[in-house]
Tab-separated table of C-alpha atoms and ligand atoms in Angstrom:
chain	number	residue	atom	x	y	z
A	24	UNK	CA	100.010	106.858	76.439
A	25	UNK	CA	99.999	110.200	78.230
A	26	UNK	CA	100.307	110.992	81.899
A	27	UNK	CA	99.112	113.806	84.145
A	28	UNK	CA	100.842	115.129	87.273
A	29	UNK	CA	99.084	115.547	90.566
A	30	UNK	CA	99.505	117.238	93.950
A	31	UNK	CA	102.737	116.889	95.877
A	32	UNK	CA	103.927	113.658	94.204
A	33	UNK	CA	106.682	114.161	91.646
A	34	UNK	CA	105.153	111.370	89.594
A	35	UNK	CA	101.943	111.608	87.576
A	36	UNK	CA	98.888	110.290	89.420
A	37	UNK	CA	97.051	109.202	86.302
A	38	UNK	CA	97.832	107.742	82.908
A	39	UNK	CA	95.812	108.212	79.738
A	40	UNK	CA	95.462	105.809	76.868
A	41	UNK	CA	94.332	107.017	73.463
A	42	UNK	CA	92.931	104.512	70.998
A	43	UNK	CA	91.179	105.497	67.790
A	44	UNK	CA	89.445	108.744	68.754
A	45	UNK	CA	88.906	107.946	72.408
A	46	UNK	CA	91.118	108.827	75.406
A	47	UNK	CA	90.602	107.164	78.776
A	48	UNK	CA	92.380	108.142	81.980
A	49	UNK	CA	93.200	105.764	84.794
A	50	UNK	CA	94.701	106.151	88.269
A	51	UNK	CA	98.314	105.222	88.932
A	52	UNK	CA	98.637	103.196	92.127
A	53	UNK	CA	101.850	103.726	94.114
A	54	UNK	CA	103.229	101.187	96.565
A	55	UNK	CA	105.102	101.931	99.807
A	56	UNK	CA	108.451	101.488	98.006
A	57	UNK	CA	107.424	103.800	95.170
A	58	UNK	CA	106.523	101.086	92.639
A	59	UNK	CA	103.834	102.330	90.274
A	60	UNK	CA	101.144	100.575	88.277
A	61	UNK	CA	98.260	101.763	86.127
A	62	UNK	CA	94.900	100.495	87.358
A	63	UNK	CA	93.345	99.368	84.094
A	64	UNK	CA	90.387	97.558	85.662
A	65	UNK	CA	87.919	99.646	83.602
A	66	UNK	CA	89.852	99.351	80.327
A	67	UNK	CA	87.695	96.689	78.668
A	68	UNK	CA	84.371	98.178	79.659
A	69	UNK	CA	85.544	101.650	78.552
A	70	UNK	CA	87.216	100.674	75.269
A	71	UNK	CA	86.557	97.011	74.417
A	72	UNK	CA	90.331	96.458	74.578
A	73	UNK	CA	92.284	94.125	76.825
A	74	UNK	CA	96.015	94.083	77.542
A	75	UNK	CA	98.203	91.229	76.291
A	76	UNK	CA	101.216	90.342	78.427
A	77	UNK	CA	102.453	86.815	77.884
A	78	UNK	CA	104.153	85.542	81.050
A	79	UNK	CA	102.679	88.538	82.975
A	80	UNK	CA	106.044	90.344	83.130
A	81	UNK	CA	104.241	93.724	83.158
A	82	UNK	CA	101.107	92.734	84.997
A	83	UNK	CA	100.387	93.307	88.674
A	84	UNK	CA	97.871	90.681	89.771
A	85	UNK	CA	97.295	92.117	93.236
A	86	UNK	CA	98.522	94.535	95.880
A	87	UNK	CA	100.492	92.696	98.548
A	88	UNK	CA	102.188	93.670	101.810
A	89	UNK	CA	104.239	90.494	102.269
A	90	UNK	CA	107.498	90.617	100.297
A	91	UNK	CA	109.342	93.364	98.472
A	92	UNK	CA	111.887	92.742	95.713
A	93	UNK	CA	113.958	95.322	93.856
A	94	UNK	CA	115.359	93.163	91.096
A	95	UNK	CA	117.671	95.864	89.716
A	96	UNK	CA	119.399	96.442	93.021
A	97	UNK	CA	119.205	92.838	94.266
A	98	UNK	CA	117.020	93.690	97.293
A	99	UNK	CA	114.694	91.214	98.999
A	100	UNK	CA	112.701	92.032	102.144
A	101	UNK	CA	110.156	90.005	104.119
A	102	UNK	CA	107.558	92.319	105.678
A	103	UNK	CA	110.118	95.116	105.316
A	104	UNK	CA	113.065	93.248	106.892
A	105	UNK	CA	116.110	92.769	104.592
A	106	UNK	CA	116.807	89.095	103.860
A	107	UNK	CA	120.416	89.486	105.017
A	108	UNK	CA	119.165	90.089	108.587
A	109	UNK	CA	117.865	86.522	108.699
A	110	UNK	CA	121.337	85.039	108.224
A	111	UNK	CA	122.035	85.164	111.971
A	112	UNK	CA	119.506	84.337	114.645
A	113	UNK	CA	115.938	83.783	113.599
A	114	UNK	CA	114.623	80.360	112.872
A	115	UNK	CA	112.375	79.280	110.038
A	116	UNK	CA	109.260	79.076	112.204
A	117	UNK	CA	109.662	82.662	113.382
A	118	UNK	CA	110.066	83.784	109.753
A	119	UNK	CA	107.022	81.705	108.745
A	120	UNK	CA	104.964	83.481	111.417
A	121	UNK	CA	106.280	86.866	110.291
A	122	UNK	CA	105.259	86.216	106.698
A	123	UNK	CA	101.841	84.829	107.545
A	124	UNK	CA	100.769	87.214	110.300
A	125	UNK	CA	102.618	90.349	109.232
A	126	UNK	CA	104.925	90.965	112.207
A	127	UNK	CA	107.463	89.124	114.340
A	128	UNK	CA	105.749	86.939	116.953
A	129	UNK	CA	105.865	87.781	120.658
A	130	UNK	CA	107.280	85.086	122.869
A	131	UNK	CA	103.725	83.935	123.799
A	132	UNK	CA	102.699	83.739	120.146
A	133	UNK	CA	105.871	81.919	119.234
A	134	UNK	CA	105.420	79.367	122.046
A	135	UNK	CA	101.785	78.812	121.089
A	136	UNK	CA	102.607	78.322	117.395
A	137	UNK	CA	105.461	75.936	118.171
A	138	UNK	CA	103.153	73.916	120.444
A	139	UNK	CA	100.676	73.669	117.572
A	140	UNK	CA	103.439	72.464	115.236
A	141	UNK	CA	104.540	69.796	117.723
A	142	UNK	CA	100.971	68.618	118.285
A	143	UNK	CA	100.492	68.358	114.530
A	144	UNK	CA	103.722	66.667	113.488
A	145	UNK	CA	102.175	63.189	113.128
A	146	UNK	CA	100.260	62.054	110.077
A	147	UNK	CA	97.054	60.059	110.410
A	148	UNK	CA	98.048	56.374	110.333
A	149	UNK	CA	95.749	55.816	107.357
A	150	UNK	CA	98.021	58.074	105.313
A	151	UNK	CA	100.749	55.446	105.565
A	152	UNK	CA	98.589	53.229	103.344
A	153	UNK	CA	98.290	56.047	100.837
A	154	UNK	CA	102.100	56.288	100.718
A	155	UNK	CA	102.230	52.529	100.067
A	156	UNK	CA	99.943	53.013	97.066
A	157	UNK	CA	102.619	54.965	95.194
A	158	UNK	CA	105.193	53.048	93.157
A	159	UNK	CA	108.719	53.440	94.529
A	160	UNK	CA	109.583	55.160	91.250
A	161	UNK	CA	107.000	57.932	91.816
A	162	UNK	CA	108.467	61.458	91.585
A	163	UNK	CA	108.564	62.897	95.128
A	164	UNK	CA	106.850	66.133	94.002
A	165	UNK	CA	103.882	64.096	92.696
A	166	UNK	CA	103.620	62.320	96.047
A	167	UNK	CA	103.917	65.595	97.951
A	168	UNK	CA	101.187	67.346	95.992
A	169	UNK	CA	98.842	64.363	96.308
A	170	UNK	CA	99.522	63.998	100.038
A	171	UNK	CA	98.891	67.684	100.781
A	172	UNK	CA	95.512	67.375	99.113
A	173	UNK	CA	94.905	64.118	100.988
A	174	UNK	CA	95.766	65.885	104.241
A	175	UNK	CA	92.781	68.150	103.715
A	176	UNK	CA	90.481	65.103	103.644
A	177	UNK	CA	91.479	64.382	107.245
A	178	UNK	CA	90.635	67.922	108.356
A	179	UNK	CA	87.439	68.809	106.467
A	180	UNK	CA	86.445	71.207	109.254
A	181	UNK	CA	89.346	73.343	108.001
A	182	UNK	CA	88.081	73.601	104.445
A	183	UNK	CA	86.150	76.647	105.597
A	184	UNK	CA	88.268	79.120	107.560
A	185	UNK	CA	85.733	80.829	109.803
A	186	UNK	CA	88.086	82.656	112.172
A	187	UNK	CA	91.744	83.386	113.015
A	188	UNK	CA	91.902	80.459	115.458
A	189	UNK	CA	90.980	77.921	112.767
A	190	UNK	CA	93.329	79.601	110.322
A	191	UNK	CA	96.301	79.450	112.718
A	192	UNK	CA	95.605	75.784	113.402
A	193	UNK	CA	95.314	75.017	109.662
A	194	UNK	CA	98.562	76.884	108.937
A	195	UNK	CA	100.361	75.017	111.749
A	196	UNK	CA	99.047	71.670	110.509
A	197	UNK	CA	100.277	72.284	107.007
A	198	UNK	CA	103.677	73.646	108.022
A	199	UNK	CA	104.266	70.809	110.471
A	200	UNK	CA	102.891	67.959	108.401
A	201	UNK	CA	104.568	68.954	105.114
A	202	UNK	CA	107.850	68.088	106.835
A	203	UNK	CA	106.547	64.640	107.836
A	204	UNK	CA	105.124	64.132	104.338
A	205	UNK	CA	108.539	65.014	102.838
A	206	UNK	CA	110.365	62.586	105.140
A	207	UNK	CA	107.837	59.772	104.582
A	208	UNK	CA	108.100	60.354	100.815
A	209	UNK	CA	111.869	59.881	101.042
A	210	UNK	CA	111.417	56.713	103.138
A	211	UNK	CA	108.770	55.316	100.752
A	212	UNK	CA	110.808	55.967	97.613
A	213	UNK	CA	113.863	54.346	99.225
A	214	UNK	CA	112.012	51.400	100.792
A	215	UNK	CA	112.959	52.467	104.328
A	216	UNK	CA	110.809	52.159	107.473
A	217	UNK	CA	108.906	55.311	108.403
A	218	UNK	CA	110.416	57.212	111.331
A	219	UNK	CA	107.933	59.134	113.476
A	220	UNK	CA	108.494	62.755	114.501
A	221	UNK	CA	110.198	63.376	117.816
A	222	UNK	CA	108.391	66.111	119.822
A	223	UNK	CA	111.641	67.086	121.534
A	224	UNK	CA	113.324	68.142	118.304
A	225	UNK	CA	113.134	71.511	116.593
A	226	UNK	CA	111.823	71.894	113.043
A	227	UNK	CA	114.935	71.133	110.948
A	228	UNK	CA	116.375	68.590	113.387
A	229	UNK	CA	113.092	66.718	113.308
A	230	UNK	CA	113.052	66.661	109.503
A	231	UNK	CA	116.614	65.326	109.345
A	232	UNK	CA	115.754	62.775	112.067
A	233	UNK	CA	112.710	61.503	110.149
A	234	UNK	CA	114.724	61.300	106.941
A	235	UNK	CA	117.951	59.759	108.182
A	236	UNK	CA	117.403	57.940	111.513
A	237	UNK	CA	116.762	54.212	111.648
A	238	UNK	CA	114.546	52.497	114.213
A	239	UNK	CA	117.730	51.223	115.879
A	240	UNK	CA	119.900	54.293	115.243
A	241	UNK	CA	118.722	57.809	116.062
A	242	UNK	CA	120.629	60.404	114.025
A	243	UNK	CA	121.247	63.710	115.730
A	244	UNK	CA	121.936	66.460	113.244
A	245	UNK	CA	125.069	68.546	113.654
A	246	UNK	CA	123.914	72.044	114.767
A	247	UNK	CA	125.734	73.674	111.829
A	248	UNK	CA	124.000	71.390	109.337
A	249	UNK	CA	120.683	72.084	110.981
A	250	UNK	CA	121.383	75.843	110.760
A	251	UNK	CA	122.231	75.520	107.064
A	252	UNK	CA	118.915	73.752	106.428
A	253	UNK	CA	117.151	76.434	108.485
A	254	UNK	CA	118.691	79.141	106.293
A	255	UNK	CA	117.781	77.304	103.084
A	256	UNK	CA	114.146	77.221	104.239
A	257	UNK	CA	114.195	80.903	105.266
A	258	UNK	CA	115.673	81.982	101.923
A	259	UNK	CA	112.994	80.063	100.033
A	260	UNK	CA	110.099	81.173	102.260
A	261	UNK	CA	108.587	83.783	99.960
A	262	UNK	CA	109.305	85.555	96.722
A	263	UNK	CA	106.151	87.570	96.007
A	264	UNK	CA	104.172	86.674	92.860
A	265	UNK	CA	106.353	83.834	91.505
A	266	UNK	CA	104.776	81.034	89.457
A	267	UNK	CA	103.805	78.741	92.366
A	268	UNK	CA	102.572	81.555	94.610
A	269	UNK	CA	100.519	82.995	91.763
A	270	UNK	CA	99.125	79.485	91.272
A	271	UNK	CA	98.155	79.274	94.954
A	272	UNK	CA	96.454	82.670	94.657
A	273	UNK	CA	94.777	81.703	91.384
A	274	UNK	CA	93.349	78.496	92.882
A	275	UNK	CA	92.488	80.248	96.157
A	276	UNK	CA	90.665	83.006	94.240
A	277	UNK	CA	87.915	80.499	93.425
A	278	UNK	CA	87.558	80.092	97.233
A	279	UNK	CA	89.240	76.669	97.045
A	280	UNK	CA	90.537	75.606	100.463
A	281	UNK	CA	94.071	76.151	101.768
A	282	UNK	CA	95.135	72.496	101.315
A	283	UNK	CA	93.962	72.298	97.678
A	284	UNK	CA	95.544	75.662	96.878
A	285	UNK	CA	98.927	74.663	98.341
A	286	UNK	CA	98.807	71.255	96.594
A	287	UNK	CA	98.472	73.200	93.318
A	288	UNK	CA	101.435	75.351	94.357
A	289	UNK	CA	103.572	72.197	94.691
A	290	UNK	CA	102.695	71.218	91.104
A	291	UNK	CA	103.700	74.646	89.770
A	292	UNK	CA	106.944	74.583	91.741
A	293	UNK	CA	107.866	71.210	90.242
A	294	UNK	CA	108.696	72.673	86.805
A	295	UNK	CA	112.362	72.992	85.757
A	296	UNK	CA	112.061	76.725	85.115
A	297	UNK	CA	110.872	77.250	88.709
A	298	UNK	CA	111.710	75.098	91.778
A	299	UNK	CA	112.781	72.148	89.655
A	300	UNK	CA	115.804	74.183	88.547
A	301	UNK	CA	117.723	73.062	91.650
A	302	UNK	CA	117.613	69.491	90.302
A	303	UNK	CA	118.630	70.643	86.833
A	304	UNK	CA	121.630	72.526	88.252
A	305	UNK	CA	123.003	69.347	89.808
A	306	UNK	CA	122.348	67.382	86.634
A	307	UNK	CA	124.200	70.033	84.628
A	308	UNK	CA	127.169	69.987	87.024
A	309	UNK	CA	127.161	66.174	87.018
A	310	UNK	CA	127.156	66.101	83.212
A	311	UNK	CA	130.207	68.372	83.086
A	312	UNK	CA	131.939	66.404	85.835
A	313	UNK	CA	131.436	63.100	84.036
A	314	UNK	CA	133.595	64.534	81.325
A	315	UNK	CA	131.290	64.675	78.321
A	316	UNK	CA	131.479	68.478	78.408
A	317	UNK	CA	133.642	71.272	79.769
A	318	UNK	CA	132.360	74.372	81.574
A	319	UNK	CA	133.438	76.440	78.540
A	320	UNK	CA	131.536	74.185	76.142
A	321	UNK	CA	128.444	74.259	78.340
A	322	UNK	CA	128.474	78.076	78.404
A	323	UNK	CA	128.748	78.118	74.595
A	324	UNK	CA	125.773	75.724	74.306
A	325	UNK	CA	123.697	77.817	76.748
A	326	UNK	CA	124.283	80.857	74.539
A	327	UNK	CA	123.084	79.168	71.360
A	328	UNK	CA	119.458	79.836	70.523
A	329	UNK	CA	117.596	76.631	69.821
A	330	UNK	CA	120.193	74.420	71.547
A	331	UNK	CA	117.597	73.661	74.228
A	332	UNK	CA	120.321	74.252	76.823
A	333	UNK	CA	120.272	76.963	79.465
A	334	UNK	CA	122.729	77.703	82.202
A	335	UNK	CA	120.534	76.346	84.973
A	336	UNK	CA	120.507	78.339	88.216
A	337	UNK	CA	121.161	81.518	86.228
A	338	UNK	CA	118.721	84.267	85.297
A	339	UNK	CA	115.562	85.455	86.913
A	340	UNK	CA	112.372	87.173	85.791
A	341	UNK	CA	112.746	89.834	88.487
A	342	UNK	CA	116.448	89.989	89.428
A	343	UNK	CA	118.584	91.782	86.909
A	344	UNK	CA	121.400	91.744	89.438
A	345	UNK	CA	122.895	89.130	91.773
A	346	UNK	CA	120.083	87.297	93.612
A	347	UNK	CA	120.886	88.134	97.279
A	348	UNK	CA	119.840	84.594	98.272
A	349	UNK	CA	122.473	83.110	95.950
A	350	UNK	CA	125.211	85.126	97.660
A	351	UNK	CA	124.136	83.921	101.105
A	352	UNK	CA	123.858	80.316	99.959
A	353	UNK	CA	127.275	80.389	98.329
A	354	UNK	CA	128.855	81.269	101.666
A	355	UNK	CA	126.782	78.614	103.531
A	356	UNK	CA	127.849	76.058	100.921
A	357	UNK	CA	131.530	76.757	101.610
A	358	UNK	CA	130.914	76.499	105.392
A	359	UNK	CA	128.980	73.221	105.196
A	360	UNK	CA	131.605	71.564	103.010
A	361	UNK	CA	134.321	72.724	105.392
A	362	UNK	CA	132.396	71.479	108.424
A	363	UNK	CA	131.837	68.064	106.818
A	364	UNK	CA	135.409	68.041	105.598
A	365	UNK	CA	134.201	67.458	102.051
A	366	UNK	CA	135.636	68.608	98.776
A	367	UNK	CA	132.952	68.524	96.119
A	368	UNK	CA	134.260	68.696	92.541
A	369	UNK	CA	130.803	69.941	91.501
A	370	UNK	CA	131.373	73.102	93.588
A	371	UNK	CA	134.558	73.755	91.617
A	372	UNK	CA	132.575	73.383	88.393
A	373	UNK	CA	129.852	75.730	89.702
A	374	UNK	CA	132.488	78.339	90.576
A	375	UNK	CA	134.021	77.980	87.114
A	376	UNK	CA	130.656	78.366	85.356
A	377	UNK	CA	129.873	81.435	87.447
A	378	UNK	CA	133.255	82.980	86.718
A	379	UNK	CA	132.892	82.378	82.966
A	380	UNK	CA	129.293	83.605	82.799
A	381	UNK	CA	129.895	86.785	84.797
A	382	UNK	CA	132.493	87.982	82.301
A	383	UNK	CA	130.693	86.786	79.184
A	384	UNK	CA	128.986	89.481	77.080
A	385	UNK	CA	125.900	87.274	76.478
A	386	UNK	CA	125.167	86.986	80.215
A	387	UNK	CA	126.206	90.582	80.971
A	388	UNK	CA	123.902	92.049	78.303
A	389	UNK	CA	120.935	89.982	79.454
A	390	UNK	CA	121.706	90.642	83.122
A	391	UNK	CA	121.827	86.948	83.969
A	392	UNK	CA	123.240	86.238	87.444
A	393	UNK	CA	123.198	83.192	89.736
A	394	UNK	CA	119.812	82.636	91.361
A	395	UNK	CA	118.746	80.825	94.543
A	396	UNK	CA	118.994	77.422	92.868
A	397	UNK	CA	122.630	77.703	91.830
A	398	UNK	CA	124.153	76.794	95.221
A	399	UNK	CA	121.248	75.336	97.261
A	400	UNK	CA	121.556	71.881	95.661
A	401	UNK	CA	125.249	71.634	96.484
A	402	UNK	CA	124.480	72.248	100.166
A	403	UNK	CA	121.694	69.668	100.198
A	404	UNK	CA	123.901	67.142	98.402
A	405	UNK	CA	126.590	67.634	101.089
A	406	UNK	CA	123.967	67.043	103.795
A	407	UNK	CA	123.021	63.758	102.103
A	408	UNK	CA	119.700	64.805	100.602
A	409	UNK	CA	119.297	63.085	97.223
A	410	UNK	CA	118.735	65.162	94.094
A	411	UNK	CA	115.163	63.979	93.581
A	412	UNK	CA	114.247	65.499	96.973
A	413	UNK	CA	115.670	68.979	96.290
A	414	UNK	CA	112.444	70.502	94.982
A	415	UNK	CA	110.552	68.915	97.885
A	416	UNK	CA	112.868	70.855	100.227
A	417	UNK	CA	112.107	74.023	98.241
A	418	UNK	CA	108.377	73.296	98.781
A	419	UNK	CA	108.830	72.987	102.571
A	420	UNK	CA	110.585	76.345	102.528
A	421	UNK	CA	108.016	78.038	100.255
A	422	UNK	CA	104.936	76.797	102.139
A	423	UNK	CA	104.766	79.740	104.616
A	424	UNK	CA	104.796	82.122	101.641
A	425	UNK	CA	101.933	80.243	99.983
A	426	UNK	CA	99.954	80.263	103.242
A	427	UNK	CA	100.633	83.991	103.730
A	428	UNK	CA	99.443	84.839	100.207
A	429	UNK	CA	96.389	82.594	100.489
A	430	UNK	CA	95.470	84.408	103.735
A	431	UNK	CA	96.113	87.864	102.318
A	432	UNK	CA	93.772	87.107	99.443
A	433	UNK	CA	91.219	85.363	101.694
A	434	UNK	CA	91.089	88.411	104.007
A	435	UNK	CA	90.760	90.891	101.133
A	436	UNK	CA	87.119	91.903	100.838
A	437	UNK	CA	87.778	93.127	97.272
A	438	UNK	CA	89.354	89.887	96.061
A	439	UNK	CA	87.885	88.509	92.820
A	440	UNK	CA	88.126	85.154	91.079
A	441	UNK	CA	91.195	85.213	88.799
A	442	UNK	CA	89.945	84.929	85.255
A	443	UNK	CA	92.215	86.382	82.549
A	444	UNK	CA	91.013	87.127	79.034
A	445	UNK	CA	92.587	86.057	75.742
A	446	UNK	CA	92.901	87.089	72.136
A	447	UNK	CA	91.292	84.269	70.200
A	448	UNK	CA	93.356	83.098	67.175
A	449	UNK	CA	91.501	79.916	66.170
A	450	UNK	CA	89.257	79.094	63.192
A	451	UNK	CA	86.281	81.306	62.522
A	452	UNK	CA	82.727	80.104	61.941
A	453	UNK	CA	83.314	76.528	60.785
A	454	UNK	CA	80.638	73.808	60.645
A	455	UNK	CA	80.384	70.380	62.182
A	456	UNK	CA	81.022	67.622	59.600
A	457	UNK	CA	79.485	64.184	60.289
A	458	UNK	CA	82.004	61.339	60.684
A	459	UNK	CA	81.190	59.606	57.348
A	460	UNK	CA	81.709	62.843	55.391
A	461	UNK	CA	85.178	63.670	56.794
B	510	CMC	N1	120.874	80.537	80.224
B	510	CMC	C1	121.021	81.066	78.975
B	510	CMC	N2	120.247	82.053	78.498
B	510	CMC	C2	119.273	82.533	79.289
B	510	CMC	C3	119.089	82.038	80.589
B	510	CMC	C4	119.927	80.999	81.058
B	510	CMC	N3	119.773	80.493	82.284
B	510	CMC	N4	118.034	82.685	81.172
B	510	CMC	C5	117.604	83.560	80.259
B	510	CMC	N5	118.358	83.477	79.118
B	510	CMC	C6	118.249	84.338	77.919
B	510	CMC	C7	117.064	83.937	77.050
B	510	CMC	O1	117.429	82.961	76.091
B	510	CMC	C8	116.685	85.252	76.455
B	510	CMC	O2	117.598	85.536	75.437
B	510	CMC	P1	117.139	86.423	74.143
B	510	CMC	O3	116.805	87.776	74.683
B	510	CMC	O4	118.318	86.394	73.239
B	510	CMC	O5	115.930	85.726	73.570
B	510	CMC	C9	116.940	86.256	77.584
B	510	CMC	O6	117.964	85.652	78.379
B	510	CMC	C10	115.710	86.520	78.465
B	510	CMC	O7	115.225	85.260	78.905
B	510	CMC	P2	113.693	84.927	79.186
B	510	CMC	O8	113.488	83.463	79.117
B	510	CMC	O9	112.829	85.778	78.306
B	510	CMC	O10	113.549	85.466	80.670
B	510	CMC	P3	112.405	85.081	81.664
B	510	CMC	O11	112.304	86.205	82.612
B	510	CMC	O12	111.172	84.679	80.931
B	510	CMC	O13	112.951	83.765	82.383
B	510	CMC	C11	113.993	82.271	83.868
B	510	CMC	C12	113.476	83.707	83.651
B	510	CMC	C13	114.349	82.100	85.320
B	510	CMC	C14	112.854	81.262	83.539
B	510	CMC	C15	115.208	82.022	82.945
B	510	CMC	O14	116.247	82.927	83.273
B	510	CMC	C16	115.710	80.582	83.010
B	510	CMC	O15	115.198	79.731	82.306
B	510	CMC	N6	116.726	80.301	83.883
B	510	CMC	C17	117.201	78.947	84.070
B	510	CMC	C18	116.234	78.195	84.967
B	510	CMC	C19	116.377	78.620	86.418
B	510	CMC	O16	117.471	78.711	86.956
B	510	CMC	N7	115.207	78.808	87.059
B	510	CMC	C20	115.159	79.164	88.484
B	510	CMC	C21	114.636	80.561	88.694
B	510	CMC	S1	114.946	81.141	90.373
B	510	CMC	C22	114.003	80.145	91.399
B	510	CMC	C23	112.550	80.284	91.179
B	510	CMC	O17	111.996	81.370	91.295
B	510	CMC	O18	111.934	79.267	90.948
């Protein structure tokens, strides 16, 4: 591949590909942070070739103005604002609005959006019967995905987003009701009575109330615990083209509605290599704690190819440095345990694993550092959230990101249905054989 320089930019503005005796030249697109990508949209029609990039590690599926990550330097920014700046004041709803609408809300916009969330916190009573239809053993992520799709059935007028007003209402419904769905899922799986949302409570307090109150005993969350939950949600709110967000965009590209697209996102998030890793981290720590294994032995197993073991909560497709979210969560984890006066032996094991991995050549060479899932589960466990609800909490946090990406794609006049190509490797020109001749 050759490149050609242009104008004032110090980087070439085009790239040329030579194959057989033909050379084609394509524009190089540059983002606001200087990231560059070759626009190969004419490649197949010009040459008959396609690109092959399993796992899409080198493929840009879209141009997006929502989140910026520099994985080498460990930088994460929402709409240009560094993630570290969210550690102090803002709440999750403000960050959700920022991601979805592109700027921080004014006080009028914030009040209006909050009022929409409050008005939408309840689920239709008929949905309670749907919850009852699930066995108590149902995985919470299966319930959540099904219920988000079911939610759409109660708001069919929102299948078609005709204007900004309908979109804002649909976004508020989803963001508010996902919290009630999560709490009702927990109550269903544990055979507990459903607790209705309290309009006087803020987002995280209301979630903790619906999960942990009893009809005869209203639980008021400690403000520090509520803040920790708020930060967990903020840190999970978006992460550009990750597996679940790409899924939401893929489904949305067929013009599927917002509810269906986000339900698909929940399914993608469920996997252990994505959001489900927070469950796997706790299982790994529990396994070591129960004594079958030591931290040293676990690290050795994680390094062995074919052992089927990975150091869960370590490594990232994009970060080749410390995930900035992991750093922030580590410090919140220490604070929450101190506040609750808890000493969790699993935190000691996590610290030990981190210490061993960070000085081990295998992890250093592959640039494997703790990711967002390494400490988040320990915080949730301290708060009393059971392991099987961890990925559900991740989904609540990630929803604003999914909604923001769905909107960005929906508003893009040039958006196309996502339809990758393949290199076919199956049998060639075989014939059908009738059953009695096989
Ligand atoms: N433990 C041991 N080895 C690892 C790990 C790990 N956690 N992660 C990657 N490697 C090795 C891998 O075996 C490979 O080695 P080699 O070059 O010798 O074949 C090399 O590092 C590159 O790994 P990869 O699988 O090609 O990298 P990827 O970018 O496809 O995968 C990942 C990224 C996150 C799926 C992977 O690091 C992983 O499985 N981590 C554990 C699961 C986890 O914590 N997932 C949460 C990700 S963050 C939250 C989210 O976005 O959902």
